[in-house]
Amino acid sequence: MNQSMVKVFDIQKDDFISAGEASSSVKKILKQLGVSPEVIKRAVISMYEAEMNAVIHGGGGKGYAEFFKEHIEIIIEDNGPGIENIELAMQEGYSTAPGNIREMGFGAGMGLPNIKKHSDQLEIKSEVGKGTTLKITINF
Amino acid sequence: MKVCDIAKILNGNILFSNEKCESDFLTACGADLMSDVMAFARDNEILLTGLTNPQVVRTAEMMDIKAIVFVRGKVPPEVSLDLARELGVNIICTKLPMFVACGKLYEHGITGGVHEE
Ligand SMILES: Nc1ncnc2c1ncn2[C@@H]1O[C@H](COP(=O)(O)OP(=O)(O)O)[C@@H](O)[C@H]1O
Ligand SMILES: [Mg+2]
C-alpha cells in the first residue's frame, strides 16, 4: 500500500442507534490490514469516544480515517457549540452531559482522557460557536 | 466457562448464543459506565450491566467482549439484540441484581482479571 486510503463517515446528531458505526467500520479495515489487536483496540476506543462526543455534544459531524503504512489518522469534526475550556474538558470526570446521556452509560467525563491515554497523538481544535475538530494519530 | 454455564449459574436466559463463539470466559467486569468499560476491560471478559441500549453492544464490540449479561431483569430492546446478532455477541438475561450476579460468577472461579494482582 503506497498511497494512503481515506474513509469518510457521516455522524448524526443524537442518533444513539447507529452511533459507533464509523468506528466499527474502521475496526474491520484495521483487522483486514493485519494490524495487531492491541493497536486496533487503542484506535477504536479513541475513535468511538470521539464519535460519541460528536453525537452527544457536537450536534453531529463528519469522521475521516486515513490509513497509512505505519499509522492511522482519525479526524472527527463537528459544527457544534465548541469547547470553551479544553484543559478543563480534558480532566477526568468533567462532563456537561445531560441526565439522559448518563442514563445510557455515557457522560462520565472519561471520553477525552481515554482518547489521550490510548492515542499516540491528540490535537484538539475548538472554537466556541463554531465547532470542534479532533485529530487522533495511532501508530501501528 | 461457556455461555451456557454462565446462564445456568445466574439462573438466566440466553437471548442470543453465537454458535461460532467457542470462547472460554475467565474474567468479568460489572459496569454501568461505558467509558469505564473502555478504560479497563480486557479481552474475553464477560460484561455485566444494567443498561440495555445499543451502545452497550457497540462498546462490547470495540473491546472484543463476546458476552453481555443484562442484570436486574432488564430486557434489551430489539435494536440491541439485532446488533448483538450481527456482531456475534452472546446475550444473557438474569433477574439477579448486579452484586449478586457478580458474586455468583466469582464463586465459580470467574475473576476480575488483571486488576486483582
Ligand atoms: N465535540 C464536542 N463539542 C462540544 N463539547 C465537547 C465536545 N467533546 C467534548 N466536549 C465537552 O467536554 C466535556 C468532556 O468530554 P468527555 O471527556 O468526552 O466526557 P463526556 O462526554 O462523558 O462528558 C463534555 O462534557 C463537553 O462539555
Ligand atoms: Mg465523551
Short mmCIF file of C-alpha atoms and ligand atoms in Angstrom, two decimals:
data_model
loop_
_atom_site.label_atom_id
_atom_site.label_comp_id
_atom_site.label_asym_id
_atom_site.label_seq_id
_atom_site.Cartn_x
_atom_site.Cartn_y
_atom_site.Cartn_z
CA MET A 1 0.00 0.00 0.00
CA ASN A 2 1.96 3.02 -1.23
CA GLN A 3 -0.87 5.50 -1.21
CA SER A 4 -2.98 6.08 1.83
CA MET A 5 -6.66 5.20 1.83
CA VAL A 6 -9.29 7.55 3.21
CA LYS A 7 -12.73 6.67 4.52
CA VAL A 8 -15.36 9.31 5.23
CA PHE A 9 -18.27 8.90 7.62
CA ASP A 10 -21.37 10.89 8.50
CA ILE A 11 -22.04 11.23 12.19
CA GLN A 12 -25.64 12.01 13.04
CA LYS A 13 -26.68 14.20 15.93
CA ASP A 14 -28.33 12.35 18.85
CA ASP A 15 -28.52 9.10 16.87
CA PHE A 16 -27.85 6.53 19.56
CA ILE A 17 -28.71 3.60 17.35
CA SER A 18 -26.18 4.00 14.56
CA ALA A 19 -23.59 5.86 16.62
CA GLY A 20 -20.39 3.86 16.56
CA GLU A 21 -20.80 2.56 13.02
CA ALA A 22 -17.84 4.62 11.80
CA SER A 23 -15.58 3.17 14.49
CA SER A 24 -16.94 -0.27 13.73
CA SER A 25 -16.02 0.08 10.03
CA VAL A 26 -12.54 1.26 10.90
CA LYS A 27 -12.12 -1.69 13.22
CA LYS A 28 -12.92 -4.09 10.37
CA ILE A 29 -10.48 -2.40 8.00
CA LEU A 30 -7.65 -2.42 10.56
CA LYS A 31 -8.28 -6.11 11.12
CA GLN A 32 -8.09 -6.76 7.38
CA LEU A 33 -4.84 -4.81 7.22
CA GLY A 34 -3.42 -7.18 9.82
CA VAL A 35 -2.85 -4.52 12.48
CA SER A 36 -2.24 -6.00 15.93
CA PRO A 37 -5.30 -6.39 18.21
CA GLU A 38 -3.75 -4.16 20.87
CA VAL A 39 -3.28 -1.30 18.40
CA ILE A 40 -6.75 -1.82 16.91
CA LYS A 41 -8.23 -1.51 20.37
CA ARG A 42 -6.43 1.77 21.04
CA ALA A 43 -7.60 3.13 17.70
CA VAL A 44 -11.24 2.15 18.05
CA ILE A 45 -11.56 3.23 21.69
CA SER A 46 -10.22 6.65 20.70
CA MET A 47 -12.39 6.94 17.63
CA TYR A 48 -15.54 5.70 19.34
CA GLU A 49 -15.18 8.14 22.25
CA ALA A 50 -14.64 10.99 19.78
CA GLU A 51 -17.56 9.82 17.65
CA MET A 52 -19.84 9.70 20.71
CA ASN A 53 -18.75 13.20 21.67
CA ALA A 54 -19.72 14.44 18.20
CA VAL A 55 -23.09 12.67 18.55
CA ILE A 56 -23.76 13.87 22.10
CA HIS A 57 -22.08 17.28 22.37
CA GLY A 58 -21.22 18.33 18.83
CA GLY A 59 -24.59 18.09 17.10
CA GLY A 60 -23.22 15.52 14.65
CA GLY A 61 -20.47 15.93 12.12
CA LYS A 62 -18.04 14.03 9.98
CA GLY A 63 -15.41 11.40 10.55
CA TYR A 64 -12.32 10.73 8.42
CA ALA A 65 -9.98 7.81 8.78
CA GLU A 66 -6.81 7.81 6.75
CA PHE A 67 -4.82 4.61 6.68
CA PHE A 68 -1.06 4.89 6.19
CA LYS A 69 1.57 2.19 6.18
CA GLU A 70 2.66 2.69 9.75
CA HIS A 71 -0.18 4.65 11.32
CA ILE A 72 -3.79 5.75 11.14
CA GLU A 73 -5.04 9.30 11.34
CA ILE A 74 -8.58 9.81 12.58
CA ILE A 75 -10.35 13.15 12.33
CA ILE A 76 -13.70 13.78 13.95
CA GLU A 77 -15.15 17.21 13.29
CA ASP A 78 -18.41 18.90 14.15
CA ASN A 79 -20.02 22.31 13.80
CA GLY A 80 -21.41 22.25 17.31
CA PRO A 81 -21.06 24.66 20.24
CA GLY A 82 -17.31 24.11 20.67
CA ILE A 83 -15.37 23.63 23.90
CA GLU A 84 -14.80 26.75 25.97
CA ASN A 85 -12.01 25.41 28.17
CA ILE A 86 -10.16 22.48 26.64
CA GLU A 87 -7.93 22.00 29.67
CA LEU A 88 -11.00 21.61 31.87
CA ALA A 89 -12.71 19.29 29.37
CA MET A 90 -9.60 17.07 29.40
CA GLN A 91 -9.91 16.46 33.14
CA GLU A 92 -11.20 13.08 34.24
CA GLY A 93 -14.77 13.36 35.47
CA TYR A 94 -15.55 16.72 33.89
CA SER A 95 -18.75 16.46 31.90
CA THR A 96 -21.61 18.67 30.81
CA ALA A 97 -23.62 15.70 29.51
CA PRO A 98 -27.31 15.83 30.49
CA GLY A 99 -29.08 13.15 32.55
CA ASN A 100 -30.49 11.18 29.64
CA ILE A 101 -26.94 10.67 28.33
CA ARG A 102 -25.72 9.48 31.72
CA GLU A 103 -28.56 7.01 31.86
CA MET A 104 -27.14 5.50 28.68
CA GLY A 105 -23.77 4.90 30.31
CA PHE A 106 -22.01 7.90 28.81
CA GLY A 107 -21.24 11.31 30.26
CA ALA A 108 -18.80 10.15 32.93
CA GLY A 109 -16.29 12.70 31.75
CA MET A 110 -13.82 9.99 30.76
CA GLY A 111 -14.01 10.31 26.98
CA LEU A 112 -11.31 12.86 26.24
CA PRO A 113 -8.97 11.43 28.91
CA ASN A 114 -9.50 7.97 27.40
CA ILE A 115 -8.61 9.29 23.94
CA LYS A 116 -5.49 10.97 25.29
CA LYS A 117 -4.46 7.78 27.08
CA HIS A 118 -4.94 5.49 24.09
CA SER A 119 -3.61 7.64 21.24
CA ASP A 120 -0.06 8.44 20.20
CA GLN A 121 -1.01 11.99 19.31
CA LEU A 122 -4.11 14.05 20.00
CA GLU A 123 -4.82 17.51 18.64
CA ILE A 124 -7.96 19.34 19.68
CA LYS A 125 -9.08 22.45 17.86
CA SER A 126 -12.23 24.08 19.10
CA GLU A 127 -13.90 27.41 18.77
CA VAL A 128 -16.97 28.41 20.74
CA GLY A 129 -19.98 28.71 18.46
CA LYS A 130 -18.10 27.15 15.53
CA GLY A 131 -17.25 23.58 16.36
CA THR A 132 -14.65 21.08 17.39
CA THR A 133 -12.09 19.01 15.50
CA LEU A 134 -10.11 16.15 16.99
CA LYS A 135 -7.12 14.72 15.17
CA ILE A 136 -6.04 11.39 16.59
CA THR A 137 -2.94 9.52 15.46
CA ILE A 138 -2.30 5.89 16.29
CA ASN A 139 0.98 4.27 15.28
CA PHE A 140 0.90 0.64 14.20
CA MET B 1 -16.65 -21.06 31.41
CA LYS B 2 -19.01 -21.31 28.45
CA VAL B 3 -22.08 -19.17 27.75
CA CYS B 4 -24.47 -21.91 28.89
CA ASP B 5 -22.57 -22.25 32.19
CA ILE B 6 -22.93 -18.51 32.80
CA ALA B 7 -26.68 -18.72 32.16
CA LYS B 8 -27.03 -21.71 34.48
CA ILE B 9 -25.11 -20.10 37.34
CA LEU B 10 -27.13 -16.89 37.05
CA ASN B 11 -30.42 -18.69 36.58
CA GLY B 12 -30.73 -16.68 33.39
CA ASN B 13 -31.90 -16.95 29.83
CA ILE B 14 -29.72 -16.95 26.75
CA LEU B 15 -31.30 -14.45 24.35
CA PHE B 16 -28.65 -14.92 21.72
CA SER B 17 -25.97 -17.52 21.54
CA ASN B 18 -23.28 -17.33 18.92
CA GLU B 19 -22.60 -20.91 17.90
CA LYS B 20 -19.30 -19.94 16.43
CA CYS B 21 -18.19 -18.45 19.69
CA GLU B 22 -16.12 -21.04 21.45
CA SER B 23 -14.90 -18.52 23.96
CA ASP B 24 -13.92 -19.73 27.37
CA PHE B 25 -14.70 -16.88 29.72
CA LEU B 26 -12.33 -16.44 32.64
CA THR B 27 -12.90 -12.87 33.78
CA ALA B 28 -15.76 -10.40 34.10
CA CYS B 29 -16.41 -6.75 34.60
CA GLY B 30 -19.56 -5.21 36.07
CA ALA B 31 -20.23 -1.65 34.92
CA ASP B 32 -22.93 0.83 34.02
CA LEU B 33 -20.42 3.32 32.66
CA MET B 34 -19.30 2.56 29.14
CA SER B 35 -16.20 4.75 29.43
CA ASP B 36 -15.11 2.64 32.39
CA VAL B 37 -15.56 -0.47 30.29
CA MET B 38 -13.37 1.09 27.62
CA ALA B 39 -10.79 2.23 30.12
CA PHE B 40 -10.47 -1.06 31.97
CA ALA B 41 -11.96 -4.07 30.19
CA ARG B 42 -9.71 -6.90 28.99
CA ASP B 43 -10.03 -9.49 26.27
CA ASN B 44 -12.52 -12.28 26.61
CA GLU B 45 -14.34 -10.77 29.52
CA ILE B 46 -18.00 -11.06 30.39
CA LEU B 47 -19.68 -7.66 30.71
CA LEU B 48 -22.39 -7.45 33.36
CA THR B 49 -24.52 -4.33 33.12
CA GLY B 50 -27.92 -2.88 33.95
CA LEU B 51 -28.01 -0.86 30.73
CA THR B 52 -29.55 -2.28 27.58
CA ASN B 53 -29.22 0.38 24.87
CA PRO B 54 -27.41 -0.48 21.61
CA GLN B 55 -24.31 1.48 22.59
CA VAL B 56 -23.64 -1.13 25.27
CA VAL B 57 -23.33 -3.71 22.50
CA ARG B 58 -21.18 -1.27 20.48
CA THR B 59 -18.89 -0.81 23.44
CA ALA B 60 -18.58 -4.58 23.75
CA GLU B 61 -17.66 -4.75 20.06
CA MET B 62 -14.90 -2.17 20.47
CA MET B 63 -13.47 -4.08 23.43
CA ASP B 64 -13.78 -7.55 21.86
CA ILE B 65 -16.20 -8.53 24.61
CA LYS B 66 -18.11 -11.58 23.45
CA ALA B 67 -20.73 -11.94 26.20
CA ILE B 68 -23.06 -9.45 27.87
CA VAL B 69 -25.19 -10.25 30.91
CA PHE B 70 -28.12 -7.89 31.46
CA VAL B 71 -28.83 -7.89 35.21
CA ARG B 72 -31.84 -6.90 37.36
CA GLY B 73 -34.29 -8.43 34.90
CA LYS B 74 -33.65 -5.80 32.23
CA VAL B 75 -34.84 -6.92 28.83
CA PRO B 76 -32.84 -5.46 25.93
CA PRO B 77 -34.72 -3.69 23.12
CA GLU B 78 -34.80 -5.36 19.71
CA VAL B 79 -32.22 -2.89 18.25
CA SER B 80 -29.69 -4.03 20.82
CA LEU B 81 -30.40 -7.69 20.12
CA ASP B 82 -30.15 -7.13 16.37
CA LEU B 83 -26.75 -5.56 16.79
CA ALA B 84 -25.62 -8.37 19.09
CA ARG B 85 -26.66 -10.94 16.49
CA GLU B 86 -24.87 -9.03 13.75
CA LEU B 87 -21.69 -8.81 15.80
CA GLY B 88 -21.91 -12.28 17.32
CA VAL B 89 -22.05 -11.09 20.91
CA ASN B 90 -23.70 -13.61 23.26
CA ILE B 91 -26.57 -12.16 25.29
CA ILE B 92 -27.76 -13.47 28.65
CA CYS B 93 -30.51 -12.04 30.87
CA THR B 94 -30.82 -12.61 34.59
CA LYS B 95 -33.19 -11.35 37.26
CA LEU B 96 -30.35 -11.18 39.77
CA PRO B 97 -29.09 -7.75 40.77
CA MET B 98 -25.57 -6.72 39.77
CA PHE B 99 -23.83 -7.52 43.04
CA VAL B 100 -25.34 -10.97 43.38
CA ALA B 101 -24.72 -11.84 39.73
CA CYS B 102 -21.07 -10.82 40.02
CA GLY B 103 -20.75 -12.72 43.31
CA LYS B 104 -22.15 -15.93 41.87
CA LEU B 105 -19.75 -15.85 38.93
CA TYR B 106 -16.87 -15.08 41.28
CA GLU B 107 -17.82 -18.08 43.42
CA HIS B 108 -17.50 -20.19 40.31
CA GLY B 109 -13.98 -19.04 39.58
CA ILE B 110 -14.55 -16.03 37.35
CA THR B 111 -12.17 -13.28 38.47
CA GLY B 112 -11.80 -9.57 37.87
CA GLY B 113 -8.84 -10.06 35.57
CA VAL B 114 -5.50 -8.32 35.82
CA HIS B 115 -6.60 -5.64 38.28
CA GLU B 116 -6.57 -8.04 41.19
CA GLU B 117 -2.84 -8.59 41.06
N1 LIG C 1 -17.34 17.67 20.27
C1 LIG C 1 -17.62 18.40 21.35
N2 LIG C 1 -18.34 19.54 21.24
C2 LIG C 1 -18.61 20.28 22.34
N3 LIG C 1 -18.22 19.96 23.59
C3 LIG C 1 -17.50 18.85 23.76
C4 LIG C 1 -17.16 18.00 22.67
N4 LIG C 1 -16.43 16.97 23.13
C5 LIG C 1 -16.33 17.14 24.46
N5 LIG C 1 -16.96 18.28 24.85
C6 LIG C 1 -17.04 18.82 26.22
O1 LIG C 1 -16.04 18.22 27.01
C7 LIG C 1 -16.64 17.51 28.11
C8 LIG C 1 -15.82 16.29 28.44
O2 LIG C 1 -15.87 15.34 27.38
P1 LIG C 1 -15.59 13.82 27.68
O3 LIG C 1 -14.30 13.70 28.41
O4 LIG C 1 -15.74 13.03 26.43
O5 LIG C 1 -16.72 13.45 28.72
P2 LIG C 1 -18.29 13.21 28.49
O6 LIG C 1 -18.54 13.03 27.02
O7 LIG C 1 -18.55 11.99 29.27
O8 LIG C 1 -18.98 14.41 29.03
C9 LIG C 1 -18.05 17.24 27.64
O9 LIG C 1 -18.95 17.03 28.70
C10 LIG C 1 -18.37 18.52 26.88
O10 LIG C 1 -18.68 19.57 27.75
MG MG C 2 -17.43 11.78 25.84
#
